[in-house]
Amino acid sequence: MSLLADLLAGKLLDPGYAEAAARRARRPDAPGGPLRRGRRGGGVLLVLVLTGTLIAVAGAEVRRSEPVAAERRSRLIDEIDARTAETDALRRRLDRLRAETERQRAAALARGDAGHGVRSRLARAAAAAAAAPATGEGLVVTLDDSPRDDPDGLAARGGARGRVYDRDLQVLVNGLWAAGAEAIGVNGQRLTATTAIRSAGEAILVDYRPLTRPYEVTALGDPGRLRDAFTGSAADRRLRALEERYRIRYGTRGAPDVRLPAAGPVRLRYAVPREEDGQ
Amino acid sequence: MIALIGLLIGVALGLLLQPDVPLWLQPYLPIAIVAALDAMFGGLRARLEGVFDEKVFVVSFVGNAVIAALIVFLGDQLGVGSQLSTGVVVVLGIRIFANVAGIRRRVFGA
């Protein structure tokens, strides 16, 4: 009674017809009489009408549900676009308001002598806290995982392919700070002194935002001096070793004009508004 | 002949009326179609072999559809609905292929 055994033996899979035929052969005239002959075809017709209806309905159902799914998807895409536009508008407004604040603060501080001192201190603090955008020449260090189909890579030796980890990025960034970089950004994200570089699963997060390969670390500063100070440092030696052993991609190049945005919103830790000003 | 006419009438009916299939019935629709196809090809093969019997045909159609729907329903209740649907489709598909092979042998002698 096994389906596969029956199939392999080439037997009839539905023995019902054979049995009915055998029954008819035993009693040639009893059930096959005129009455049955007359009704013959009715059941067949009914069943086949039903089958046809089923097929047609299923086809119509599939065709009907297609536009519904497409419509739902396009609605989601519209919503994403709308939200993205909204976020962009808010970001533009934030930039405008920040510039406005900056201008008013500069105007207020420009009035007195004491203001000048405060202003230069403020500018230094803002640069150190990555609160203001920075531009200038700098050094760009590129890190990437080893190529997937590298025949000499670690995969050929039976290991995982060379991946860049958060540790490597941390070492690189710390090395660049130590080499005298004025400001550092990873893939266009500005780093502050307290920005976290960590990994979650397979992705590397900077300031809790995921990065995509390749990783480009931009350091602001005089390229020649930065390169001199960085070459041969512990970070450089470590990355060279990784490049050699695991075939990760590692390269530095000078960039004449790099632009780094301000880091995310600055939280005031110690400053509090003066009470008598009512602000 | 009567079978072909019935099938055409059914398709026309389905396309013209376009009945709304209730949501709870939708998982059973493809299974019902596969079961109906199985019964149809079984009947066709029996007809070509000269052993066609209307009662067997109708009963096999109804029985196939009911059993297939029951298995899928039970699977849904147990949380293995899609797996059991696959099982039903595989078994009925094998039967359809075997029946079509029989028909092919009859019609083309190959």
Short mmCIF file of C-alpha atoms in Angstrom, two decimals:
data_model
loop_
_atom_site.label_atom_id
_atom_site.label_comp_id
_atom_site.label_asym_id
_atom_site.label_seq_id
_atom_site.Cartn_x
_atom_site.Cartn_y
_atom_site.Cartn_z
CA MET A 1 0.00 0.00 0.00
CA SER A 2 3.06 2.20 -0.02
CA LEU A 3 2.70 4.99 -2.53
CA LEU A 4 6.27 4.83 -3.75
CA ALA A 5 6.27 1.03 -4.00
CA ASP A 6 3.05 1.16 -6.04
CA LEU A 7 4.52 3.85 -8.22
CA LEU A 8 7.70 1.91 -8.87
CA ALA A 9 5.76 -1.25 -9.61
CA GLY A 10 3.75 0.73 -12.18
CA LYS A 11 0.47 -0.27 -10.58
CA LEU A 12 -2.77 1.63 -10.82
CA LEU A 13 -2.75 4.26 -8.15
CA ASP A 14 -6.50 4.36 -7.90
CA PRO A 15 -7.80 0.80 -7.80
CA GLY A 16 -11.39 2.04 -7.58
CA TYR A 17 -11.96 2.08 -11.33
CA ALA A 18 -10.53 -1.38 -11.82
CA GLU A 19 -12.74 -2.74 -9.04
CA ALA A 20 -15.84 -1.07 -10.45
CA ALA A 21 -15.04 -2.48 -13.88
CA ALA A 22 -14.62 -5.94 -12.41
CA ARG A 23 -17.96 -5.56 -10.59
CA ARG A 24 -19.69 -4.56 -13.81
CA ALA A 25 -18.13 -7.49 -15.62
CA ARG A 26 -19.56 -9.84 -13.00
CA ARG A 27 -23.07 -8.39 -13.31
CA PRO A 28 -23.29 -7.24 -16.90
CA ASP A 29 -26.80 -5.83 -17.00
CA ALA A 30 -27.94 -4.97 -13.47
CA PRO A 31 -26.51 -1.51 -12.63
CA GLY A 32 -25.70 -0.47 -16.17
CA GLY A 33 -29.38 -0.36 -17.09
CA PRO A 34 -31.25 2.34 -19.01
CA LEU A 35 -31.84 4.51 -15.93
CA ARG A 36 -28.16 4.71 -15.15
CA ARG A 37 -27.27 5.32 -18.74
CA GLY A 38 -29.64 8.28 -18.79
CA ARG A 39 -28.15 9.80 -15.69
CA ARG A 40 -24.66 9.19 -16.92
CA GLY A 41 -22.76 12.39 -17.50
CA GLY A 42 -24.66 14.45 -14.96
CA GLY A 43 -22.21 13.81 -12.15
CA VAL A 44 -19.25 14.16 -14.49
CA LEU A 45 -20.60 17.46 -15.75
CA LEU A 46 -21.18 18.71 -12.21
CA VAL A 47 -17.70 17.75 -11.03
CA LEU A 48 -16.02 19.29 -14.04
CA VAL A 49 -18.04 22.50 -13.78
CA LEU A 50 -16.92 22.67 -10.17
CA THR A 51 -13.29 22.04 -11.14
CA GLY A 52 -13.38 24.73 -13.80
CA THR A 53 -14.97 27.18 -11.39
CA LEU A 54 -12.30 26.44 -8.80
CA ILE A 55 -9.49 27.04 -11.28
CA ALA A 56 -11.04 30.24 -12.59
CA VAL A 57 -11.69 31.57 -9.10
CA ALA A 58 -8.15 30.75 -7.99
CA GLY A 59 -6.73 32.48 -11.06
CA ALA A 60 -8.90 35.53 -10.49
CA GLU A 61 -7.92 35.54 -6.81
CA VAL A 62 -4.21 35.51 -7.63
CA ARG A 63 -4.63 38.28 -10.19
CA ARG A 64 -6.68 40.32 -7.74
CA SER A 65 -4.19 40.00 -4.89
CA GLU A 66 -1.26 41.12 -7.06
CA PRO A 67 -2.27 44.78 -7.33
CA VAL A 68 -3.15 44.79 -3.63
CA ALA A 69 0.40 43.76 -2.70
CA ALA A 70 1.90 46.23 -5.16
CA GLU A 71 -0.31 48.98 -3.82
CA ARG A 72 0.66 48.21 -0.26
CA ARG A 73 4.32 48.31 -1.18
CA SER A 74 4.05 51.57 -3.04
CA ARG A 75 2.18 53.03 -0.07
CA LEU A 76 5.02 51.98 2.23
CA ILE A 77 7.57 53.47 -0.16
CA ASP A 78 5.58 56.71 -0.26
CA GLU A 79 5.54 56.79 3.52
CA ILE A 80 9.29 56.20 3.67
CA ASP A 81 9.86 58.99 1.17
CA ALA A 82 7.60 61.33 3.09
CA ARG A 83 9.29 60.57 6.39
CA THR A 84 12.73 60.99 4.86
CA ALA A 85 11.73 64.34 3.41
CA GLU A 86 10.35 65.33 6.80
CA THR A 87 13.60 64.37 8.50
CA ASP A 88 15.59 66.29 5.91
CA ALA A 89 13.44 69.36 6.42
CA LEU A 90 13.87 69.11 10.19
CA ARG A 91 17.61 68.72 9.79
CA ARG A 92 17.75 71.77 7.54
CA ARG A 93 15.75 73.72 10.11
CA LEU A 94 18.11 72.56 12.82
CA ASP A 95 21.11 73.69 10.80
CA ARG A 96 19.45 77.05 10.17
CA LEU A 97 18.65 77.51 13.84
CA ARG A 98 22.15 76.50 14.85
CA ALA A 99 23.66 78.99 12.42
CA GLU A 100 21.29 81.64 13.75
CA THR A 101 22.29 80.89 17.33
CA GLU A 102 25.91 80.96 16.33
CA ARG A 103 25.50 84.34 14.67
CA GLN A 104 23.64 85.88 17.59
CA ARG A 105 26.17 84.53 20.03
CA ALA A 106 29.02 85.93 17.95
CA ALA A 107 27.25 89.30 17.78
CA ALA A 108 26.65 89.33 21.51
CA LEU A 109 30.24 88.38 22.29
CA ALA A 110 31.72 90.87 19.84
CA ARG A 111 30.56 93.80 21.97
CA GLY A 112 33.14 93.77 24.70
CA ASP A 113 36.73 92.84 25.31
CA ALA A 114 35.75 90.07 27.66
CA GLY A 115 33.53 88.74 24.88
CA HIS A 116 36.51 88.23 22.59
CA GLY A 117 38.26 86.06 25.10
CA VAL A 118 35.13 84.03 25.70
CA ARG A 119 34.63 83.67 21.98
CA SER A 120 38.05 82.25 21.29
CA ARG A 121 37.72 79.91 24.26
CA LEU A 122 34.33 78.85 22.98
CA ALA A 123 35.74 78.21 19.51
CA ARG A 124 38.48 76.04 20.97
CA ALA A 125 36.01 74.14 23.12
CA ALA A 126 33.65 73.64 20.17
CA ALA A 127 36.49 72.27 18.06
CA ALA A 128 37.54 69.92 20.84
CA ALA A 129 33.96 68.75 21.41
CA ALA A 130 33.35 68.36 17.66
CA ALA A 131 30.40 70.68 18.01
CA ALA A 132 31.19 72.66 14.87
CA PRO A 133 31.81 71.42 11.34
CA ALA A 134 35.46 71.26 10.36
CA THR A 135 37.16 71.63 7.00
CA GLY A 136 40.72 71.54 5.81
CA GLU A 137 43.29 69.19 4.45
CA GLY A 138 43.78 65.81 5.96
CA LEU A 139 44.60 62.15 5.66
CA VAL A 140 42.14 59.45 4.61
CA VAL A 141 42.77 55.90 5.77
CA THR A 142 40.76 53.17 4.06
CA LEU A 143 40.10 49.81 5.69
CA ASP A 144 38.10 46.99 4.15
CA ASP A 145 37.53 43.28 4.58
CA SER A 146 39.66 40.99 2.48
CA PRO A 147 38.29 40.23 -0.99
CA ARG A 148 35.82 37.36 -0.97
CA ASP A 149 37.53 35.27 -3.63
CA ASP A 150 41.11 35.87 -2.64
CA PRO A 151 42.95 32.64 -3.49
CA ASP A 152 45.79 33.35 -1.05
CA GLY A 153 43.51 34.62 1.67
CA LEU A 154 42.76 32.98 4.91
CA ALA A 155 39.81 31.16 3.34
CA ALA A 156 42.30 29.12 1.34
CA ARG A 157 43.97 28.18 4.58
CA GLY A 158 40.72 26.98 6.07
CA GLY A 159 39.76 30.00 8.15
CA ALA A 160 37.24 32.80 7.99
CA ARG A 161 38.05 35.58 5.61
CA GLY A 162 39.79 38.64 6.95
CA ARG A 163 37.25 40.94 8.53
CA VAL A 164 37.78 44.37 9.97
CA TYR A 165 36.62 44.45 13.58
CA ASP A 166 35.67 47.31 15.84
CA ARG A 167 38.99 46.81 17.66
CA ASP A 168 40.92 47.58 14.47
CA LEU A 169 38.94 50.77 13.91
CA GLN A 170 39.46 51.78 17.54
CA VAL A 171 43.20 51.24 17.25
CA LEU A 172 43.31 53.21 14.00
CA VAL A 173 41.31 56.13 15.41
CA ASN A 174 43.40 56.26 18.59
CA GLY A 175 46.56 56.13 16.49
CA LEU A 176 45.35 59.05 14.41
CA TRP A 177 44.48 61.08 17.52
CA ALA A 178 47.93 60.30 18.85
CA ALA A 179 49.47 61.42 15.57
CA GLY A 180 47.94 64.82 16.10
CA ALA A 181 44.69 64.77 14.13
CA GLU A 182 42.50 67.77 14.86
CA ALA A 183 39.24 66.08 13.97
CA ILE A 184 38.32 62.57 12.89
CA GLY A 185 35.36 61.19 11.03
CA VAL A 186 34.49 57.62 10.08
CA ASN A 187 32.51 57.27 6.85
CA GLY A 188 31.43 60.89 7.22
CA GLN A 189 30.45 60.60 10.88
CA ARG A 190 32.29 62.97 13.15
CA LEU A 191 33.90 61.46 16.20
CA THR A 192 34.04 63.17 19.55
CA ALA A 193 36.37 62.22 22.36
CA THR A 194 33.65 60.01 23.80
CA THR A 195 32.12 58.49 20.67
CA ALA A 196 31.82 54.73 20.97
CA ILE A 197 33.09 52.41 18.26
CA ARG A 198 31.67 48.98 18.88
CA SER A 199 30.30 46.07 17.00
CA ALA A 200 26.83 44.58 17.15
CA GLY A 201 26.61 41.25 15.41
CA GLU A 202 28.47 41.67 12.14
CA ALA A 203 28.16 45.44 11.85
CA ILE A 204 30.44 48.05 13.30
CA LEU A 205 28.59 50.87 15.02
CA VAL A 206 29.91 54.38 15.41
CA ASP A 207 27.83 56.48 17.76
CA TYR A 208 25.33 53.58 17.64
CA ARG A 209 24.83 54.01 13.91
CA PRO A 210 25.87 51.09 11.69
CA LEU A 211 28.62 51.52 9.12
CA THR A 212 28.92 49.84 5.75
CA ARG A 213 32.14 48.70 4.17
CA PRO A 214 34.62 50.06 3.20
CA TYR A 215 35.58 52.07 6.25
CA GLU A 216 37.10 55.46 5.49
CA VAL A 217 38.63 57.23 8.45
CA THR A 218 39.29 60.88 7.76
CA ALA A 219 41.72 62.75 9.97
CA LEU A 220 42.01 66.52 9.72
CA GLY A 221 45.47 68.01 9.94
CA ASP A 222 48.57 68.62 7.87
CA PRO A 223 48.79 65.44 5.73
CA GLY A 224 52.58 65.31 5.65
CA ARG A 225 52.97 65.69 9.36
CA LEU A 226 50.10 63.33 10.14
CA ARG A 227 51.55 60.69 7.87
CA ASP A 228 55.01 61.05 9.34
CA ALA A 229 53.70 60.72 12.86
CA PHE A 230 51.36 57.86 12.02
CA THR A 231 53.71 55.74 9.91
CA GLY A 232 55.51 53.31 12.14
CA SER A 233 53.23 53.88 15.11
CA ALA A 234 51.75 50.94 16.98
CA ALA A 235 48.43 51.31 15.14
CA ASP A 236 50.13 51.40 11.75
CA ARG A 237 52.24 48.35 12.57
CA ARG A 238 49.21 46.43 13.73
CA LEU A 239 47.20 47.25 10.62
CA ARG A 240 50.15 46.39 8.36
CA ALA A 241 50.39 43.02 10.08
CA LEU A 242 46.66 42.45 9.59
CA GLU A 243 46.99 43.39 5.94
CA GLU A 244 49.82 40.95 5.49
CA ARG A 245 48.25 38.05 7.34
CA TYR A 246 44.55 38.40 6.64
CA ARG A 247 44.65 40.43 3.42
CA ILE A 248 42.37 43.16 4.72
CA ARG A 249 42.60 46.26 2.56
CA TYR A 250 44.56 49.06 4.18
CA GLY A 251 45.74 52.26 2.55
CA THR A 252 46.31 55.91 3.30
CA ARG A 253 46.10 58.91 1.05
CA GLY A 254 46.29 62.62 1.54
CA ALA A 255 43.19 64.68 0.80
CA PRO A 256 43.46 68.37 0.01
CA ASP A 257 39.96 69.36 1.03
CA VAL A 258 37.94 67.34 3.50
CA ARG A 259 34.78 68.39 5.21
CA LEU A 260 33.56 66.87 8.44
CA PRO A 261 30.12 67.65 9.84
CA ALA A 262 29.49 68.50 13.47
CA ALA A 263 28.90 65.52 15.71
CA GLY A 264 25.46 64.78 17.03
CA PRO A 265 23.81 67.08 19.56
CA VAL A 266 26.10 68.14 22.35
CA ARG A 267 24.83 67.38 25.80
CA LEU A 268 25.80 69.95 28.38
CA ARG A 269 27.31 68.17 31.35
CA TYR A 270 28.33 70.97 33.68
CA ALA A 271 26.93 74.20 32.27
CA VAL A 272 23.55 75.37 33.59
CA PRO A 273 21.56 78.46 32.53
CA ARG A 274 22.08 81.52 34.69
CA GLU A 275 18.99 82.02 36.74
CA GLU A 276 18.89 85.82 36.99
CA ASP A 277 18.83 86.16 33.20
CA GLY A 278 15.56 84.34 33.09
CA GLN A 279 16.76 82.33 30.15
CA MET B 1 -16.89 15.88 -24.93
CA ILE B 2 -19.30 16.46 -22.12
CA ALA B 3 -16.29 16.76 -19.82
CA LEU B 4 -14.67 19.47 -21.92
CA ILE B 5 -17.94 21.40 -22.10
CA GLY B 6 -18.32 21.11 -18.33
CA LEU B 7 -14.82 22.42 -17.77
CA LEU B 8 -15.39 25.37 -20.10
CA ILE B 9 -18.72 26.17 -18.46
CA GLY B 10 -17.01 26.09 -15.07
CA VAL B 11 -14.22 28.42 -16.13
CA ALA B 12 -16.73 30.79 -17.70
CA LEU B 13 -18.86 30.70 -14.55
CA GLY B 14 -15.88 31.43 -12.33
CA LEU B 15 -14.69 34.30 -14.50
CA LEU B 16 -18.15 35.80 -14.89
CA LEU B 17 -19.31 35.57 -11.30
CA GLN B 18 -15.92 36.22 -9.67
CA PRO B 19 -17.18 35.12 -6.27
CA ASP B 20 -15.40 36.55 -3.25
CA VAL B 21 -13.48 33.79 -1.53
CA PRO B 22 -13.71 34.25 2.23
CA LEU B 23 -10.38 34.57 3.96
CA TRP B 24 -10.66 31.35 5.97
CA LEU B 25 -11.29 29.40 2.78
CA GLN B 26 -8.31 30.74 0.87
CA PRO B 27 -5.65 28.28 2.08
CA TYR B 28 -7.85 25.40 0.90
CA LEU B 29 -8.38 26.70 -2.63
CA PRO B 30 -5.05 25.54 -4.14
CA ILE B 31 -5.34 22.21 -2.34
CA ALA B 32 -8.87 21.74 -3.64
CA ILE B 33 -7.66 22.48 -7.17
CA VAL B 34 -4.84 19.95 -6.95
CA ALA B 35 -7.28 17.36 -5.58
CA ALA B 36 -9.73 18.13 -8.39
CA LEU B 37 -6.98 17.82 -10.98
CA ASP B 38 -6.00 14.47 -9.52
CA ALA B 39 -9.58 13.20 -9.79
CA MET B 40 -9.88 14.62 -13.29
CA PHE B 41 -6.76 12.93 -14.63
CA GLY B 42 -7.67 9.71 -12.86
CA GLY B 43 -11.06 9.78 -14.59
CA LEU B 44 -9.53 10.58 -17.96
CA ARG B 45 -7.11 7.70 -17.67
CA ALA B 46 -9.90 5.32 -16.66
CA ARG B 47 -11.97 6.52 -19.59
CA LEU B 48 -9.12 5.86 -22.00
CA GLU B 49 -8.59 2.45 -20.48
CA GLY B 50 -12.28 1.77 -20.83
CA VAL B 51 -13.02 1.26 -17.15
CA PHE B 52 -14.57 4.66 -16.41
CA ASP B 53 -17.26 4.63 -13.76
CA GLU B 54 -19.20 7.74 -12.86
CA LYS B 55 -19.79 6.81 -9.27
CA VAL B 56 -16.10 6.17 -8.68
CA PHE B 57 -15.27 9.46 -10.37
CA VAL B 58 -17.65 11.57 -8.30
CA VAL B 59 -16.75 9.83 -5.08
CA SER B 60 -13.03 10.14 -5.75
CA PHE B 61 -13.42 13.84 -6.47
CA VAL B 62 -15.42 14.56 -3.34
CA GLY B 63 -13.27 12.25 -1.23
CA ASN B 64 -10.01 13.76 -2.45
CA ALA B 65 -11.17 17.30 -1.85
CA VAL B 66 -12.57 16.56 1.60
CA ILE B 67 -9.54 14.59 2.78
CA ALA B 68 -7.10 17.17 1.43
CA ALA B 69 -9.00 20.02 3.07
CA LEU B 70 -9.23 18.05 6.31
CA ILE B 71 -5.49 17.38 6.39
CA VAL B 72 -4.69 21.03 5.75
CA PHE B 73 -7.22 22.14 8.36
CA LEU B 74 -5.76 19.76 10.91
CA GLY B 75 -2.26 20.96 10.03
CA ASP B 76 -3.34 24.57 10.51
CA GLN B 77 -4.70 23.74 13.93
CA LEU B 78 -1.46 21.95 14.85
CA GLY B 79 0.74 24.69 13.44
CA VAL B 80 2.18 22.56 10.64
CA GLY B 81 -0.30 23.67 7.98
CA SER B 82 2.24 24.61 5.33
CA GLN B 83 4.19 21.36 5.78
CA LEU B 84 1.05 19.25 5.50
CA SER B 85 -0.08 21.27 2.47
CA THR B 86 3.27 20.45 0.89
CA GLY B 87 2.76 16.79 1.72
CA VAL B 88 -0.70 16.77 0.17
CA VAL B 89 0.55 18.53 -2.95
CA VAL B 90 3.47 16.10 -3.28
CA VAL B 91 1.28 13.00 -2.97
CA LEU B 92 -1.40 14.31 -5.32
CA GLY B 93 1.28 15.57 -7.70
CA ILE B 94 2.84 12.11 -7.90
CA ARG B 95 -0.58 10.64 -8.62
CA ILE B 96 -1.26 13.23 -11.30
CA PHE B 97 2.05 12.45 -12.96
CA ALA B 98 1.41 8.72 -12.84
CA ASN B 99 -2.07 9.20 -14.32
CA VAL B 100 -0.76 11.51 -17.04
CA ALA B 101 1.90 8.91 -17.82
CA GLY B 102 -0.88 6.34 -18.21
CA ILE B 103 -2.83 8.69 -20.49
CA ARG B 104 0.29 9.33 -22.52
CA ARG B 105 0.86 5.62 -22.97
CA ARG B 106 -2.74 5.21 -24.15
CA VAL B 107 -2.84 8.18 -26.52
CA PHE B 108 0.62 8.17 -28.05
CA GLY B 109 1.61 4.59 -27.38
CA ALA B 110 4.79 5.82 -25.80
#
